[in-house]
Amino acid sequence: MSRTPYIAGNWKMHLTKRKASSLARDVAEFQGENPACKVAVFPTFLHLDYVRRNLKGSNVILGAQNCYGKKEGAYTGEISPYMLRDMGVKVVLIGHSERRHIFGETDTMMSDKVKITLRAKLDVMLCVGETLEERESGKTFAVLARQLRALKVVKTSQAERVSVAYEPVWAIGTGKTATPAMAQEAHAECRRLLGDILGAQAAATIPILYGGSVKAGNAAELLSQTDVDGALVGGASLSIHDFGPIIDAATA
Ligand code: 13P
């Protein structure tokens, strides 16, 4: 498999500017020793500039956790991908399950966000994944198909700026991880769907990351699956002590 391993830390609504800056320095230093792995961090909007300054000179990619699906306008409290680019951001997380389930964001909103983020020349990491109820009622693949449809707006020339994170909702922050076989099955289905939407070439090259209670202890086994190209890590990305070994596992 020729896809470069990709490990991303979603810092969610955590850290202070001082802690975010210091964690950014730790990640930058660690990644310097593992150049074979693509590493991204997603701090809060408020900490982006501090993190950017502390990542300077490293290859760690600066990401944002969300954006609004418009370039500019009267959208109080929202942030446009063009503003994110202006702040040095390179990739935007779109459709995280917390956005979908806590804030009620819809599939239509996701496709607007994908479109404008790519137009702003940023990368997109689209998050998809089923709830426990959807899994137990056999709807996992239907949910993946519905959520991945947000990528229908991607042009062939933009596909290289897209990645997907499969995060089963029931595994996020719960300590329950999908088994490697479950992750592989869902990733293979995502790749098949990507083929339908964006063509075989894009499907073969788009990285698909697994997210949901990834830790140093389970990362290697998940990452060894054929279609698992990386990890989107929440809790265990908040200290280099936990995050570093996951980067190591991706390059082992
Ligand atoms: P946890 O690793 O804390 O389960 O979070 C996963 C996640 O939501 C990453 O985006």
Coordinates of C-alpha atoms and ligand atoms in Angstrom, one line a residue:
M1 CA 0.0 0.0 0.0
S2 CA 1.5 3.3 -1.0
R3 CA -0.7 5.7 1.0
T4 CA 1.4 7.7 3.5
P5 CA 0.3 7.0 7.1
Y6 CA -1.6 10.0 8.5
I7 CA -2.0 10.6 12.2
A8 CA -4.2 13.5 13.4
G9 CA -5.0 14.9 16.8
N10 CA -8.4 16.5 17.4
W11 CA -7.9 18.6 20.5
K12 CA -11.7 19.4 20.7
M13 CA -12.6 22.0 23.3
H14 CA -9.5 21.4 25.4
L15 CA -6.3 23.2 26.5
T16 CA -5.2 26.7 27.3
K17 CA -3.2 28.9 24.9
R18 CA -0.1 28.0 27.0
K19 CA -0.8 24.2 27.0
A20 CA -1.7 24.2 23.3
S21 CA 1.5 26.0 22.4
S22 CA 3.6 23.6 24.5
L23 CA 1.8 20.5 23.0
A24 CA 2.4 22.0 19.5
R25 CA 6.1 22.2 20.2
D26 CA 6.1 18.6 21.5
V27 CA 4.3 17.3 18.4
A28 CA 6.6 19.2 16.1
E29 CA 9.7 17.8 17.8
F30 CA 8.3 14.2 17.8
Q31 CA 7.2 14.4 14.1
G32 CA 10.7 15.6 13.2
E33 CA 11.9 12.1 14.2
N34 CA 9.2 10.4 12.2
P35 CA 9.2 12.2 8.9
A36 CA 7.6 9.2 7.1
C37 CA 4.3 9.9 8.9
K38 CA 1.9 12.8 8.0
V39 CA 0.9 14.5 11.3
A40 CA -1.9 17.1 11.8
V41 CA -3.3 18.8 14.8
F42 CA -6.7 20.4 15.2
P43 CA -6.7 23.0 18.0
T44 CA -9.7 25.3 18.8
F45 CA -10.1 28.3 16.5
L46 CA -8.9 30.5 19.4
H47 CA -5.6 28.7 19.7
L48 CA -4.8 28.4 16.0
D49 CA -2.4 31.3 15.9
Y50 CA -0.5 30.2 19.0
V51 CA -0.2 26.6 17.6
R52 CA 0.8 27.9 14.2
R53 CA 3.7 29.8 15.7
N54 CA 4.9 26.9 17.7
L55 CA 4.7 24.5 14.8
K56 CA 6.8 26.8 12.6
G57 CA 9.7 25.1 10.9
S58 CA 8.1 21.6 11.3
N59 CA 6.0 19.6 8.9
V60 CA 3.1 19.2 11.3
I61 CA -0.1 20.3 9.5
L62 CA -2.3 22.9 11.1
G63 CA -6.0 22.0 11.0
A64 CA -9.3 23.6 12.1
Q65 CA -12.1 21.6 13.7
N66 CA -14.9 23.1 11.7
C67 CA -15.9 26.0 9.4
Y68 CA -19.0 27.6 8.0
G69 CA -20.1 26.8 4.4
K70 CA -20.0 30.4 3.1
K71 CA -17.1 32.7 2.1
E72 CA -18.3 35.7 4.2
G73 CA -21.4 37.6 5.3
A74 CA -23.8 38.1 8.1
Y75 CA -23.2 34.8 10.0
T76 CA -22.6 35.8 13.6
G77 CA -20.3 33.5 15.4
E78 CA -19.2 31.6 12.3
I79 CA -15.8 31.2 10.6
S80 CA -15.1 30.9 6.9
P81 CA -12.5 28.6 5.4
Y82 CA -11.0 31.7 3.7
M83 CA -10.4 33.2 7.2
L84 CA -8.8 29.9 8.3
R85 CA -6.5 29.9 5.3
D86 CA -5.5 33.5 6.2
M87 CA -4.6 32.2 9.7
G88 CA -2.3 29.5 8.2
V89 CA -4.7 26.6 8.4
K90 CA -4.2 23.8 5.8
V91 CA -6.9 21.3 6.5
V92 CA -10.5 21.5 7.9
L93 CA -12.4 18.7 9.8
I94 CA -15.9 18.6 8.4
G95 CA -18.8 16.6 9.7
H96 CA -17.3 15.5 13.0
S97 CA -20.0 13.4 14.8
E98 CA -20.1 16.0 17.6
R99 CA -21.0 18.6 15.0
R100 CA -23.7 16.3 13.6
H101 CA -25.2 15.0 16.8
I102 CA -24.7 17.8 19.4
F103 CA -25.1 20.7 17.0
G104 CA -27.5 19.2 14.6
E105 CA -25.5 19.8 11.4
T106 CA -27.0 18.2 8.3
D107 CA -25.6 16.4 5.3
T108 CA -26.5 19.4 3.1
M109 CA -24.4 21.6 5.4
M110 CA -21.5 19.2 5.0
S111 CA -21.5 19.4 1.2
D112 CA -21.5 23.2 1.3
K113 CA -18.6 23.1 3.7
V114 CA -16.7 20.6 1.5
K115 CA -17.3 22.8 -1.6
I116 CA -16.2 26.1 0.0
T117 CA -13.2 24.6 1.8
L118 CA -11.8 23.1 -1.3
R119 CA -12.5 26.4 -3.2
A120 CA -10.5 28.2 -0.5
K121 CA -7.6 25.9 -1.4
L122 CA -7.6 24.0 1.9
D123 CA -7.7 20.3 2.4
V124 CA -10.8 18.5 3.7
M125 CA -11.0 15.7 6.2
L126 CA -14.6 14.5 6.1
C127 CA -15.8 12.5 9.2
V128 CA -18.4 9.8 8.8
G129 CA -19.7 7.1 11.1
E130 CA -22.8 5.3 12.4
T131 CA -24.4 5.5 15.9
L132 CA -24.8 2.3 18.0
E133 CA -28.5 2.2 17.1
E134 CA -27.7 2.4 13.4
R135 CA -25.0 -0.3 13.7
E136 CA -27.3 -2.6 15.6
S137 CA -30.1 -2.2 13.1
G138 CA -27.8 -3.1 10.2
K139 CA -27.6 0.5 8.8
T140 CA -23.9 1.1 8.9
F141 CA -23.2 0.9 5.2
A142 CA -26.3 3.0 4.4
V143 CA -25.1 5.7 6.8
L144 CA -21.6 5.7 5.3
A145 CA -23.1 6.0 1.8
R146 CA -25.4 8.9 2.8
Q147 CA -22.6 10.8 4.6
L148 CA -20.0 10.3 1.9
R149 CA -22.3 11.8 -0.6
A150 CA -21.1 15.2 0.7
L151 CA -18.0 14.4 -1.5
K152 CA -20.1 14.5 -4.7
V153 CA -19.1 18.2 -5.0
V154 CA -15.4 17.3 -5.2
K155 CA -13.8 17.9 -8.7
T156 CA -11.3 15.3 -10.0
S157 CA -8.5 17.9 -9.6
Q158 CA -9.4 18.4 -5.9
A159 CA -9.6 14.8 -4.9
E160 CA -5.9 14.8 -3.7
R161 CA -6.9 17.3 -1.1
V162 CA -9.5 15.0 0.5
S163 CA -9.2 12.5 3.3
V164 CA -11.9 10.6 5.2
A165 CA -12.1 9.7 8.9
Y166 CA -14.3 6.8 9.8
E167 CA -15.4 7.4 13.4
P168 CA -18.1 5.1 14.7
V169 CA -20.0 7.3 17.1
W170 CA -20.3 4.6 19.7
A171 CA -16.5 4.4 19.9
I172 CA -15.8 8.1 20.4
G173 CA -14.7 8.9 23.9
T174 CA -16.2 5.7 25.3
G175 CA -13.1 3.5 25.5
K176 CA -14.9 1.1 23.2
T177 CA -12.9 0.7 20.0
A178 CA -14.1 -1.1 16.8
T179 CA -12.2 -4.3 16.4
P180 CA -9.6 -4.2 13.7
A181 CA -11.9 -6.4 11.6
M182 CA -14.9 -4.1 12.1
A183 CA -12.7 -1.1 11.2
Q184 CA -11.4 -2.8 8.1
E185 CA -14.9 -3.8 6.9
A186 CA -16.1 -0.2 7.2
H187 CA -13.0 1.3 5.6
A188 CA -13.2 -1.1 2.7
E189 CA -16.8 0.0 2.2
C190 CA -15.8 3.7 2.4
R191 CA -13.2 3.0 -0.3
R192 CA -15.7 1.2 -2.5
L193 CA -18.1 4.2 -2.1
L194 CA -15.3 6.6 -2.9
G195 CA -14.7 4.7 -6.1
D196 CA -18.4 5.2 -7.0
I197 CA -18.3 8.9 -6.2
L198 CA -14.8 10.0 -7.3
G199 CA -13.5 7.2 -9.4
A200 CA -11.0 4.4 -9.0
Q201 CA -7.8 6.6 -8.9
A202 CA -9.2 8.8 -6.1
A203 CA -10.5 5.8 -4.1
A204 CA -7.1 4.2 -4.2
T205 CA -5.2 7.2 -3.0
I206 CA -7.5 9.0 -0.5
P207 CA -6.4 8.3 3.0
I208 CA -9.1 6.8 5.3
L209 CA -8.3 7.3 9.0
Y210 CA -10.0 5.5 11.9
G211 CA -11.2 7.4 14.9
G212 CA -12.7 6.3 18.2
S213 CA -10.8 5.6 21.4
V214 CA -7.5 5.1 19.6
K215 CA -4.7 4.6 22.1
A216 CA -1.0 3.6 22.1
G217 CA -2.1 0.1 23.0
N218 CA -4.6 -0.5 20.1
A219 CA -3.1 1.7 17.4
A220 CA -0.7 -0.8 15.8
E221 CA -3.4 -3.5 15.3
L222 CA -5.9 -1.0 13.8
L223 CA -3.2 0.6 11.6
S224 CA -2.1 -2.8 10.3
Q225 CA -5.5 -3.3 8.4
T226 CA -5.2 -2.9 4.6
D227 CA -7.6 0.1 4.3
V228 CA -6.8 1.8 7.6
D229 CA -4.3 4.5 6.6
G230 CA -4.1 6.5 9.8
A231 CA -5.9 7.6 13.0
L232 CA -7.9 10.6 14.1
V233 CA -7.2 10.7 17.8
G234 CA -9.2 12.6 20.4
G235 CA -8.3 12.1 24.1
A236 CA -5.0 10.4 23.5
S237 CA -3.8 13.4 21.4
L238 CA -3.7 15.7 24.3
S239 CA -0.2 14.7 25.5
I240 CA 2.8 13.7 23.6
H241 CA 3.2 10.8 26.0
D242 CA 0.0 9.3 24.6
F243 CA 0.2 10.7 21.0
G244 CA 3.8 10.0 20.3
P245 CA 3.5 6.2 20.4
I246 CA 0.6 6.3 18.0
I247 CA 2.8 8.2 15.5
D248 CA 5.4 5.5 16.1
A249 CA 2.9 2.8 15.5
A250 CA 2.0 4.3 12.2
T251 CA 5.6 4.1 10.9
A252 CA 6.7 0.9 12.6
Ligands
13P1 P1 -11.5 9.8 21.2 O1 -10.1 9.3 20.7 O2 -11.4 10.6 22.5 O3 -12.4 8.6 21.3 O4 -12.1 10.8 20.1 C1 -12.1 10.4 18.8 C2 -12.5 11.6 18.0 O5 -13.7 12.0 18.0 C3 -11.5 12.2 17.1 O6 -12.1 13.1 16.3

